[in-house]
PDB file of C-alpha atoms and ligand atoms in Angstrom:
ATOM      1  CA  UNK A   1     -30.426  -1.979   2.550  1.00  0.00           C
ATOM      2  CA  UNK A   2     -29.944  -2.648  -0.987  1.00  0.00           C
ATOM      3  CA  UNK A   3     -27.565  -5.610  -1.826  1.00  0.00           C
ATOM      4  CA  UNK A   4     -24.932  -4.520  -4.317  1.00  0.00           C
ATOM      5  CA  UNK A   5     -22.736  -6.098  -6.792  1.00  0.00           C
ATOM      6  CA  UNK A   6     -19.021  -5.120  -6.614  1.00  0.00           C
ATOM      7  CA  UNK A   7     -15.742  -5.752  -8.217  1.00  0.00           C
ATOM      8  CA  UNK A   8     -12.103  -4.901  -6.940  1.00  0.00           C
ATOM      9  CA  UNK A   9      -9.473  -3.501  -9.565  1.00  0.00           C
ATOM     10  CA  UNK A  10      -5.638  -3.445  -8.794  1.00  0.00           C
ATOM     11  CA  UNK A  11      -4.707  -0.175 -10.673  1.00  0.00           C
ATOM     12  CA  UNK A  12      -0.939  -0.258 -10.302  1.00  0.00           C
ATOM     13  CA  UNK A  13       1.490  -0.745  -7.336  1.00  0.00           C
ATOM     14  CA  UNK A  14       4.311   1.103  -5.728  1.00  0.00           C
ATOM     15  CA  UNK A  15       7.152  -0.060  -3.516  1.00  0.00           C
ATOM     16  CA  UNK A  16       7.496   0.740   0.062  1.00  0.00           C
ATOM     17  CA  UNK A  17       9.804  -0.481   2.545  1.00  0.00           C
ATOM     18  CA  UNK A  18       7.650  -2.927   4.884  1.00  0.00           C
ATOM     19  CA  UNK A  19       8.999  -1.207   7.760  1.00  0.00           C
ATOM     20  CA  UNK A  20       7.321   1.940   6.883  1.00  0.00           C
ATOM     21  CA  UNK A  21       3.903   0.532   6.868  1.00  0.00           C
ATOM     22  CA  UNK A  22       4.068  -2.184   9.515  1.00  0.00           C
ATOM     23  CA  UNK A  23       5.818  -1.615  12.875  1.00  0.00           C
ATOM     24  CA  UNK A  24       8.578  -4.142  13.201  1.00  0.00           C
ATOM     25  CA  UNK A  25       8.627  -4.936   9.367  1.00  0.00           C
ATOM     26  CA  UNK A  26      11.518  -5.186   7.337  1.00  0.00           C
ATOM     27  CA  UNK A  27      13.466  -2.460   5.280  1.00  0.00           C
ATOM     28  CA  UNK A  28      13.105  -4.401   2.101  1.00  0.00           C
ATOM     29  CA  UNK A  29      10.854  -3.102  -0.460  1.00  0.00           C
ATOM     30  CA  UNK A  30       7.424  -4.740  -0.544  1.00  0.00           C
ATOM     31  CA  UNK A  31       4.694  -4.629  -3.407  1.00  0.00           C
ATOM     32  CA  UNK A  32       1.889  -2.178  -2.349  1.00  0.00           C
ATOM     33  CA  UNK A  33      -1.257  -2.739  -4.690  1.00  0.00           C
ATOM     34  CA  UNK A  34      -3.405   0.325  -5.338  1.00  0.00           C
ATOM     35  CA  UNK A  35      -7.045  -0.922  -5.343  1.00  0.00           C
ATOM     36  CA  UNK A  36     -10.065   0.894  -6.727  1.00  0.00           C
ATOM     37  CA  UNK A  37     -13.658  -0.490  -6.518  1.00  0.00           C
ATOM     38  CA  UNK A  38     -16.715  -0.696  -8.806  1.00  0.00           C
ATOM     39  CA  UNK A  39     -20.009  -0.745  -7.246  1.00  0.00           C
ATOM     40  CA  UNK A  40     -23.100  -1.231  -9.178  1.00  0.00           C
ATOM     41  CA  UNK A  41     -26.152   0.406  -7.958  1.00  0.00           C
ATOM     42  CA  UNK A  42     -29.651  -0.239  -9.337  1.00  0.00           C
ATOM     43  CA  UNK A  43     -30.643   3.219  -9.874  1.00  0.00           C
ATOM     44  CA  UNK A  44     -27.375   5.388 -10.099  1.00  0.00           C
ATOM     45  CA  UNK A  45     -25.593   3.044 -12.252  1.00  0.00           C
ATOM     46  CA  UNK A  46     -21.697   2.708 -11.856  1.00  0.00           C
ATOM     47  CA  UNK A  47     -20.075   4.037  -9.046  1.00  0.00           C
ATOM     48  CA  UNK A  48     -16.348   4.181  -8.217  1.00  0.00           C
ATOM     49  CA  UNK A  49     -14.693   4.273  -4.996  1.00  0.00           C
ATOM     50  CA  UNK A  50     -11.152   5.704  -5.555  1.00  0.00           C
ATOM     51  CA  UNK A  51      -9.272   5.321  -8.815  1.00  0.00           C
ATOM     52  CA  UNK A  52      -5.767   4.078  -8.315  1.00  0.00           C
ATOM     53  CA  UNK A  53      -2.915   5.447 -10.340  1.00  0.00           C
ATOM     54  CA  UNK A  54      -3.395   6.687 -13.788  1.00  0.00           C
ATOM     55  CA  UNK A  55      -1.377   8.195 -16.596  1.00  0.00           C
ATOM     56  CA  UNK A  56      -2.227  11.573 -15.066  1.00  0.00           C
ATOM     57  CA  UNK A  57      -0.209  10.918 -12.058  1.00  0.00           C
ATOM     58  CA  UNK A  58       2.986  10.363 -14.142  1.00  0.00           C
ATOM     59  CA  UNK A  59       2.242  13.609 -15.968  1.00  0.00           C
ATOM     60  CA  UNK A  60       1.684  15.480 -12.411  1.00  0.00           C
ATOM     61  CA  UNK A  61       4.806  13.827 -11.009  1.00  0.00           C
ATOM     62  CA  UNK A  62       7.140  14.828 -13.952  1.00  0.00           C
ATOM     63  CA  UNK A  63       8.691  18.025 -12.668  1.00  0.00           C
ATOM     64  CA  UNK A  64      10.105  18.759  -9.036  1.00  0.00           C
ATOM     65  CA  UNK A  65       8.957  19.239  -6.530  1.00  0.00           C
ATOM     66  CA  UNK A  66       6.023  16.924  -7.266  1.00  0.00           C
ATOM     67  CA  UNK A  67       8.777  14.476  -8.622  1.00  0.00           C
ATOM     68  CA  UNK A  68       9.739  13.860  -5.076  1.00  0.00           C
ATOM     69  CA  UNK A  69       6.477  11.658  -4.578  1.00  0.00           C
ATOM     70  CA  UNK A  70       7.461   9.472  -7.374  1.00  0.00           C
ATOM     71  CA  UNK A  71      11.016   9.159  -5.898  1.00  0.00           C
ATOM     72  CA  UNK A  72       9.852   8.358  -2.405  1.00  0.00           C
ATOM     73  CA  UNK A  73       7.339   5.587  -3.257  1.00  0.00           C
ATOM     74  CA  UNK A  74       8.271   4.615  -6.968  1.00  0.00           C
ATOM     75  CA  UNK A  75       4.941   3.581  -8.828  1.00  0.00           C
ATOM     76  CA  UNK A  76       4.360   0.960 -11.393  1.00  0.00           C
ATOM     77  CA  UNK A  77       1.413   1.132 -13.864  1.00  0.00           C
ATOM     78  CA  UNK A  78       1.537  -0.699 -17.220  1.00  0.00           C
ATOM     79  CA  UNK A  79      -0.422   1.087 -20.239  1.00  0.00           C
ATOM     80  CA  UNK A  80      -3.245  -1.326 -20.191  1.00  0.00           C
ATOM     81  CA  UNK A  81      -3.657  -1.446 -16.314  1.00  0.00           C
ATOM     82  CA  UNK A  82      -5.322   1.947 -15.513  1.00  0.00           C
ATOM     83  CA  UNK A  83      -8.770   1.835 -14.457  1.00  0.00           C
ATOM     84  CA  UNK A  84     -10.421   3.302 -17.196  1.00  0.00           C
ATOM     85  CA  UNK A  85      -8.605   0.689 -19.473  1.00  0.00           C
ATOM     86  CA  UNK A  86      -9.575  -2.268 -17.309  1.00  0.00           C
ATOM     87  CA  UNK A  87     -13.111  -1.060 -17.162  1.00  0.00           C
ATOM     88  CA  UNK A  88     -13.050  -0.885 -20.986  1.00  0.00           C
ATOM     89  CA  UNK A  89     -12.374  -4.562 -21.118  1.00  0.00           C
ATOM     90  CA  UNK A  90     -15.157  -5.278 -18.934  1.00  0.00           C
ATOM     91  CA  UNK A  91     -17.554  -3.314 -21.204  1.00  0.00           C
ATOM     92  CA  UNK A  92     -17.733  -0.359 -18.952  1.00  0.00           C
ATOM     93  CA  UNK A  93     -17.122   3.235 -20.627  1.00  0.00           C
ATOM     94  CA  UNK A  94     -15.792   5.777 -18.707  1.00  0.00           C
ATOM     95  CA  UNK A  95     -19.029   8.129 -19.500  1.00  0.00           C
ATOM     96  CA  UNK A  96     -21.240   5.175 -17.809  1.00  0.00           C
ATOM     97  CA  UNK A  97     -19.445   6.065 -14.361  1.00  0.00           C
ATOM     98  CA  UNK A  98     -22.202   8.224 -12.724  1.00  0.00           C
ATOM     99  CA  UNK A  99     -20.440   8.594  -9.448  1.00  0.00           C
ATOM    100  CA  UNK A 100     -16.713   8.707  -8.144  1.00  0.00           C
ATOM    101  CA  UNK A 101     -16.590   8.771  -4.373  1.00  0.00           C
ATOM    102  CA  UNK A 102     -12.932   9.604  -2.894  1.00  0.00           C
ATOM    103  CA  UNK A 103     -11.962   8.111   0.212  1.00  0.00           C
ATOM    104  CA  UNK A 104      -9.137  11.012   0.245  1.00  0.00           C
ATOM    105  CA  UNK A 105      -7.034  12.991  -2.111  1.00  0.00           C
ATOM    106  CA  UNK A 106      -3.539  11.082  -1.976  1.00  0.00           C
ATOM    107  CA  UNK A 107      -2.307  10.466  -5.379  1.00  0.00           C
ATOM    108  CA  UNK A 108      -2.433   6.868  -5.593  1.00  0.00           C
ATOM    109  CA  UNK A 109      -6.203   7.095  -4.937  1.00  0.00           C
ATOM    110  CA  UNK A 110      -7.175   9.737  -7.318  1.00  0.00           C
ATOM    111  CA  UNK A 111      -4.539   9.221 -10.184  1.00  0.00           C
ATOM    112  CA  UNK A 112      -7.387   8.227 -12.531  1.00  0.00           C
ATOM    113  CA  UNK A 113     -10.059  10.696 -11.469  1.00  0.00           C
ATOM    114  CA  UNK A 114      -9.426  12.739 -14.770  1.00  0.00           C
ATOM    115  CA  UNK A 115     -10.340   9.910 -16.991  1.00  0.00           C
ATOM    116  CA  UNK A 116     -13.967   9.886 -15.735  1.00  0.00           C
ATOM    117  CA  UNK A 117     -14.925  13.542 -16.968  1.00  0.00           C
ATOM    118  CA  UNK A 118     -18.878  12.906 -16.607  1.00  0.00           C
ATOM    119  CA  UNK A 119     -18.960  11.680 -13.133  1.00  0.00           C
ATOM    120  CA  UNK A 120     -20.237  13.184 -10.182  1.00  0.00           C
ATOM    121  CA  UNK A 121     -17.482  13.336  -7.540  1.00  0.00           C
ATOM    122  CA  UNK A 122     -18.140  12.797  -3.758  1.00  0.00           C
ATOM    123  CA  UNK A 123     -15.296  14.122  -1.513  1.00  0.00           C
ATOM    124  CA  UNK A 124     -14.738  15.540   1.963  1.00  0.00           C
ATOM    125  CA  UNK A 125     -14.729  19.265   1.887  1.00  0.00           C
ATOM    126  CA  UNK A 126     -11.928  18.906   4.622  1.00  0.00           C
ATOM    127  CA  UNK A 127      -9.717  16.761   2.170  1.00  0.00           C
ATOM    128  CA  UNK A 128     -10.098  19.456  -0.715  1.00  0.00           C
ATOM    129  CA  UNK A 129      -9.788  22.448   1.600  1.00  0.00           C
ATOM    130  CA  UNK A 130      -6.469  20.874   2.845  1.00  0.00           C
ATOM    131  CA  UNK A 131      -5.228  20.525  -0.587  1.00  0.00           C
ATOM    132  CA  UNK A 132      -6.209  24.033  -1.848  1.00  0.00           C
ATOM    133  CA  UNK A 133      -4.491  25.933   0.908  1.00  0.00           C
ATOM    134  CA  UNK A 134      -1.230  24.203   0.197  1.00  0.00           C
ATOM    135  CA  UNK A 135       1.633  25.391  -2.079  1.00  0.00           C
ATOM    136  CA  UNK A 136       2.853  22.503  -4.291  1.00  0.00           C
ATOM    137  CA  UNK A 137       5.983  21.340  -2.126  1.00  0.00           C
ATOM    138  CA  UNK A 138       3.748  21.516   1.065  1.00  0.00           C
ATOM    139  CA  UNK A 139       1.067  19.549  -0.881  1.00  0.00           C
ATOM    140  CA  UNK A 140       3.877  16.917  -2.449  1.00  0.00           C
ATOM    141  CA  UNK A 141       5.213  16.278   1.001  1.00  0.00           C
ATOM    142  CA  UNK A 142       1.631  15.073   1.960  1.00  0.00           C
ATOM    143  CA  UNK A 143       1.115  12.873  -1.011  1.00  0.00           C
ATOM    144  CA  UNK A 144      -1.271  15.535  -2.561  1.00  0.00           C
ATOM    145  CA  UNK A 145      -1.041  16.602  -6.097  1.00  0.00           C
ATOM    146  CA  UNK A 146      -3.065  19.637  -7.436  1.00  0.00           C
ATOM    147  CA  UNK A 147      -2.890  18.477 -10.932  1.00  0.00           C
ATOM    148  CA  UNK A 148      -4.753  15.278 -10.361  1.00  0.00           C
ATOM    149  CA  UNK A 149      -7.979  17.274  -9.939  1.00  0.00           C
ATOM    150  CA  UNK A 150     -10.062  18.057 -12.922  1.00  0.00           C
ATOM    151  CA  UNK A 151     -10.345  21.784 -13.775  1.00  0.00           C
ATOM    152  CA  UNK A 152     -14.197  21.557 -13.102  1.00  0.00           C
ATOM    153  CA  UNK A 153     -13.966  19.713  -9.880  1.00  0.00           C
ATOM    154  CA  UNK A 154     -15.940  22.339  -7.821  1.00  0.00           C
ATOM    155  CA  UNK A 155     -18.735  22.297 -10.214  1.00  0.00           C
ATOM    156  CA  UNK A 156     -18.882  18.577 -10.137  1.00  0.00           C
ATOM    157  CA  UNK A 157     -18.214  17.779  -6.358  1.00  0.00           C
ATOM    158  CA  UNK A 158     -20.772  16.970  -3.679  1.00  0.00           C
ATOM    159  CA  UNK A 159     -19.399  17.415  -0.266  1.00  0.00           C
ATOM    160  CA  UNK A 160     -19.621  14.178   1.759  1.00  0.00           C
ATOM    161  CA  UNK A 161     -20.122  16.352   4.855  1.00  0.00           C
ATOM    162  CA  UNK A 162     -23.144  17.870   3.424  1.00  0.00           C
ATOM    163  CA  UNK A 163     -25.074  14.212   2.919  1.00  0.00           C
ATOM    164  CA  UNK A 164     -27.682  13.422   5.452  1.00  0.00           C
ATOM    165  CA  UNK A 165     -26.567  11.724   8.611  1.00  0.00           C
ATOM    166  CA  UNK A 166     -27.137   7.983   8.152  1.00  0.00           C
ATOM    167  CA  UNK A 167     -28.067   5.211  10.697  1.00  0.00           C
ATOM    168  CA  UNK A 168     -25.513   2.433  10.860  1.00  0.00           C
ATOM    169  CA  UNK A 169     -25.746  -1.055  12.606  1.00  0.00           C
ATOM    170  CA  UNK A 170     -25.261  -0.790  16.416  1.00  0.00           C
ATOM    171  CA  UNK A 171     -21.654  -2.086  16.422  1.00  0.00           C
ATOM    172  CA  UNK A 172     -20.571   1.235  14.672  1.00  0.00           C
ATOM    173  CA  UNK A 173     -21.585   3.117  17.820  1.00  0.00           C
ATOM    174  CA  UNK A 174     -17.910   4.190  18.525  1.00  0.00           C
ATOM    175  CA  UNK A 175     -17.834   6.135  14.964  1.00  0.00           C
ATOM    176  CA  UNK A 176     -19.595   9.199  14.118  1.00  0.00           C
ATOM    177  CA  UNK A 177     -22.684   8.873  12.180  1.00  0.00           C
ATOM    178  CA  UNK A 178     -22.375   7.785   8.561  1.00  0.00           C
ATOM    179  CA  UNK A 179     -23.278   9.992   5.637  1.00  0.00           C
ATOM    180  CA  UNK A 180     -25.993   8.718   3.488  1.00  0.00           C
ATOM    181  CA  UNK A 181     -24.633   9.582  -0.072  1.00  0.00           C
ATOM    182  CA  UNK A 182     -27.331   8.836  -2.258  1.00  0.00           C
ATOM    183  CA  UNK A 183     -30.142   9.604   0.502  1.00  0.00           C
ATOM    184  CA  UNK A 184     -31.295   5.955   0.102  1.00  0.00           C
ATOM    185  CA  UNK A 185     -29.162   4.129   2.729  1.00  0.00           C
ATOM    186  CA  UNK A 186     -27.370   1.914   0.063  1.00  0.00           C
ATOM    187  CA  UNK A 187     -24.133   3.778   0.179  1.00  0.00           C
ATOM    188  CA  UNK A 188     -22.925   5.209   3.731  1.00  0.00           C
ATOM    189  CA  UNK A 189     -19.504   7.234   4.024  1.00  0.00           C
ATOM    190  CA  UNK A 190     -17.899   6.568   7.305  1.00  0.00           C
ATOM    191  CA  UNK A 191     -15.450   9.288   8.888  1.00  0.00           C
ATOM    192  CA  UNK A 192     -12.281   7.483   9.417  1.00  0.00           C
ATOM    193  CA  UNK A 193      -9.953  10.251  10.615  1.00  0.00           C
ATOM    194  CA  UNK A 194      -6.058  10.314  11.109  1.00  0.00           C
ATOM    195  CA  UNK A 195      -4.673   8.757   8.022  1.00  0.00           C
ATOM    196  CA  UNK A 196      -4.953  12.077   5.656  1.00  0.00           C
ATOM    197  CA  UNK A 197      -7.337  15.167   5.901  1.00  0.00           C
ATOM    198  CA  UNK A 198     -11.036  14.146   5.312  1.00  0.00           C
ATOM    199  CA  UNK A 199     -10.504  10.468   5.110  1.00  0.00           C
ATOM    200  CA  UNK A 200     -13.811   8.272   4.394  1.00  0.00           C
ATOM    201  CA  UNK A 201     -14.516   4.571   4.158  1.00  0.00           C
ATOM    202  CA  UNK A 202     -17.690   3.170   2.598  1.00  0.00           C
ATOM    203  CA  UNK A 203     -20.496   0.815   3.954  1.00  0.00           C
ATOM    204  CA  UNK A 204     -22.789  -1.088   1.891  1.00  0.00           C
ATOM    205  CA  UNK A 205     -24.447  -4.694   1.645  1.00  0.00           C
ATOM    206  CA  UNK A 206     -22.799  -6.724  -1.122  1.00  0.00           C
ATOM    207  CA  UNK A 207     -24.184  -9.939  -2.695  1.00  0.00           C
ATOM    208  CA  UNK A 208     -26.466 -11.905  -0.164  1.00  0.00           C
ATOM    209  CA  UNK A 209     -26.628  -8.924   2.097  1.00  0.00           C
ATOM    210  CA  UNK A 210     -22.979  -9.350   3.281  1.00  0.00           C
ATOM    211  CA  UNK A 211     -21.858  -6.174   5.179  1.00  0.00           C
ATOM    212  CA  UNK A 212     -18.910  -4.544   3.587  1.00  0.00           C
ATOM    213  CA  UNK A 213     -16.631  -1.784   4.740  1.00  0.00           C
ATOM    214  CA  UNK A 214     -14.457  -0.197   2.663  1.00  0.00           C
ATOM    215  CA  UNK A 215     -11.622   1.211   4.927  1.00  0.00           C
ATOM    216  CA  UNK A 216      -9.358   2.753   2.283  1.00  0.00           C
ATOM    217  CA  UNK A 217      -5.832   3.607   4.108  1.00  0.00           C
ATOM    218  CA  UNK A 218      -7.241   3.556   7.755  1.00  0.00           C
ATOM    219  CA  UNK A 219      -5.603  -0.057   7.936  1.00  0.00           C
ATOM    220  CA  UNK A 220      -2.950  -0.993   5.357  1.00  0.00           C
ATOM    221  CA  UNK A 221      -3.592  -4.869   5.465  1.00  0.00           C
ATOM    222  CA  UNK A 222      -5.916  -7.403   6.693  1.00  0.00           C
ATOM    223  CA  UNK A 223      -3.128  -8.767   8.542  1.00  0.00           C
ATOM    224  CA  UNK A 224      -2.605  -5.808  10.562  1.00  0.00           C
ATOM    225  CA  UNK A 225      -6.317  -5.540  11.257  1.00  0.00           C
ATOM    226  CA  UNK A 226      -6.045  -9.390  12.820  1.00  0.00           C
ATOM    227  CA  UNK A 227      -2.861  -8.622  14.565  1.00  0.00           C
ATOM    228  CA  UNK A 228      -4.048  -5.034  15.808  1.00  0.00           C
ATOM    229  CA  UNK A 229      -0.573  -3.768  14.695  1.00  0.00           C
ATOM    230  CA  UNK A 230      -0.807  -0.113  13.315  1.00  0.00           C
ATOM    231  CA  UNK A 231       2.060   1.072  11.086  1.00  0.00           C
ATOM    232  CA  UNK A 232       4.928   3.134  12.848  1.00  0.00           C
ATOM    233  CA  UNK A 233       4.214   6.447  14.105  1.00  0.00           C
ATOM    234  CA  UNK A 234       6.841   7.943  11.768  1.00  0.00           C
ATOM    235  CA  UNK A 235       4.683   7.121   8.764  1.00  0.00           C
ATOM    236  CA  UNK A 236       1.312   8.275  10.199  1.00  0.00           C
ATOM    237  CA  UNK A 237       2.688  11.345  11.533  1.00  0.00           C
ATOM    238  CA  UNK A 238       4.406  12.201   8.054  1.00  0.00           C
ATOM    239  CA  UNK A 239       0.918  11.736   6.336  1.00  0.00           C
ATOM    240  CA  UNK A 240      -1.716  12.819   8.947  1.00  0.00           C
ATOM    241  CA  UNK A 241      -2.126  12.790  12.653  1.00  0.00           C
ATOM    242  CA  UNK A 242      -0.885   9.503  14.743  1.00  0.00           C
ATOM    243  CA  UNK A 243      -3.302   9.919  17.561  1.00  0.00           C
ATOM    244  CA  UNK A 244      -6.369  10.322  15.312  1.00  0.00           C
ATOM    245  CA  UNK A 245      -4.966   7.538  13.204  1.00  0.00           C
ATOM    246  CA  UNK A 246      -4.430   5.132  16.343  1.00  0.00           C
ATOM    247  CA  UNK A 247      -7.861   5.918  17.574  1.00  0.00           C
ATOM    248  CA  UNK A 248      -9.600   5.058  14.406  1.00  0.00           C
ATOM    249  CA  UNK A 249      -7.104   1.891  14.027  1.00  0.00           C
ATOM    250  CA  UNK A 250      -8.039   0.759  17.507  1.00  0.00           C
ATOM    251  CA  UNK A 251     -11.914   1.343  16.847  1.00  0.00           C
ATOM    252  CA  UNK A 252     -11.678  -0.839  13.464  1.00  0.00           C
ATOM    253  CA  UNK A 253      -9.601  -3.501  15.389  1.00  0.00           C
ATOM    254  CA  UNK A 254     -12.548  -3.640  17.994  1.00  0.00           C
ATOM    255  CA  UNK A 255     -15.046  -3.621  15.499  1.00  0.00           C
ATOM    256  CA  UNK A 256     -13.528  -6.568  13.591  1.00  0.00           C
ATOM    257  CA  UNK A 257     -13.246  -8.685  16.746  1.00  0.00           C
ATOM    258  CA  UNK A 258     -17.087  -7.916  17.599  1.00  0.00           C
ATOM    259  CA  UNK A 259     -18.466  -7.984  14.226  1.00  0.00           C
ATOM    260  CA  UNK A 260     -16.098 -10.494  12.415  1.00  0.00           C
ATOM    261  CA  UNK A 261     -18.570 -11.211   9.570  1.00  0.00           C
ATOM    262  CA  UNK A 262     -18.316  -7.483   8.573  1.00  0.00           C
ATOM    263  CA  UNK A 263     -15.927  -7.881   5.472  1.00  0.00           C
ATOM    264  CA  UNK A 264     -13.354  -4.887   5.881  1.00  0.00           C
ATOM    265  CA  UNK A 265     -11.403  -4.140   2.603  1.00  0.00           C
ATOM    266  CA  UNK A 266      -8.258  -2.061   2.901  1.00  0.00           C
ATOM    267  CA  UNK A 267      -7.045  -0.322  -0.330  1.00  0.00           C
ATOM    268  CA  UNK A 268      -3.788  -1.778  -0.277  1.00  0.00           C
ATOM    269  CA  UNK A 269      -4.194  -5.451   0.244  1.00  0.00           C
ATOM    270  CA  UNK A 270      -5.505  -8.053  -2.146  1.00  0.00           C
ATOM    271  CA  UNK A 271      -6.447 -10.500   0.890  1.00  0.00           C
ATOM    272  CA  UNK A 272     -10.141 -10.010   0.279  1.00  0.00           C
ATOM    273  CA  UNK A 273     -10.453  -9.886  -3.175  1.00  0.00           C
ATOM    274  CA  UNK A 274     -14.117 -10.986  -3.922  1.00  0.00           C
TER     275      UNK A 274
HETATM  276 ZN1   ZN B 301      -3.532   7.384   1.474  1.00  0.00          ZN
END
């Protein structure tokens, strides 16, 4: 498996009562960073895993009912903090991003998608279908915003479900087979159901062959993974399916205990920043 350079970007944050993301947590608001990841592939160039917030998020939540999203989890993003601005400062133009892989379609993961107008998009068909069938209010209640997808989304998307099945190390036996996005075994999408429709993580080898699993929102913090404490059912039922979420969560906790050298990186926790 190819060893890939990767970087983490914090692209804005929102405020959440701690108790809504951690069972038994306090009700004071805590900072909830929105992370995006850049992975450098030797042939495919720069690949993003999610995009964090972006100016489009604020435009899309200007009016009701979408504004409810912004009121429920107040986001913060400085002008120069969008992913496209941060990449530019690192010498990477938006047109150099060949591929954007979407873990799922929540607004804090796809808020910057429109800034990458020439990228191929990998997304679960299940995720798109779940958004496409909803009206504005129903979508907003699930953390989804129609306006964040570019108009030409369907011309640019490649469905994750259509990628060939991939072999994963034996310790992944409790999960369904991965999906080999580029057909070369370098980036493998892993279905992590429960948090939202069509929710995927991404497995690859980082520097020195270190195994990395970006777990998106299947677990919200490294601490939760260590302690085995899931978020309250109220939150997971509101966003997705608690039964499926808990099953994924427990499998990830077991995987973490069985294979501690696998670096699992949640999308809203800075503990594992490389
Ligand atoms: Zn989410």
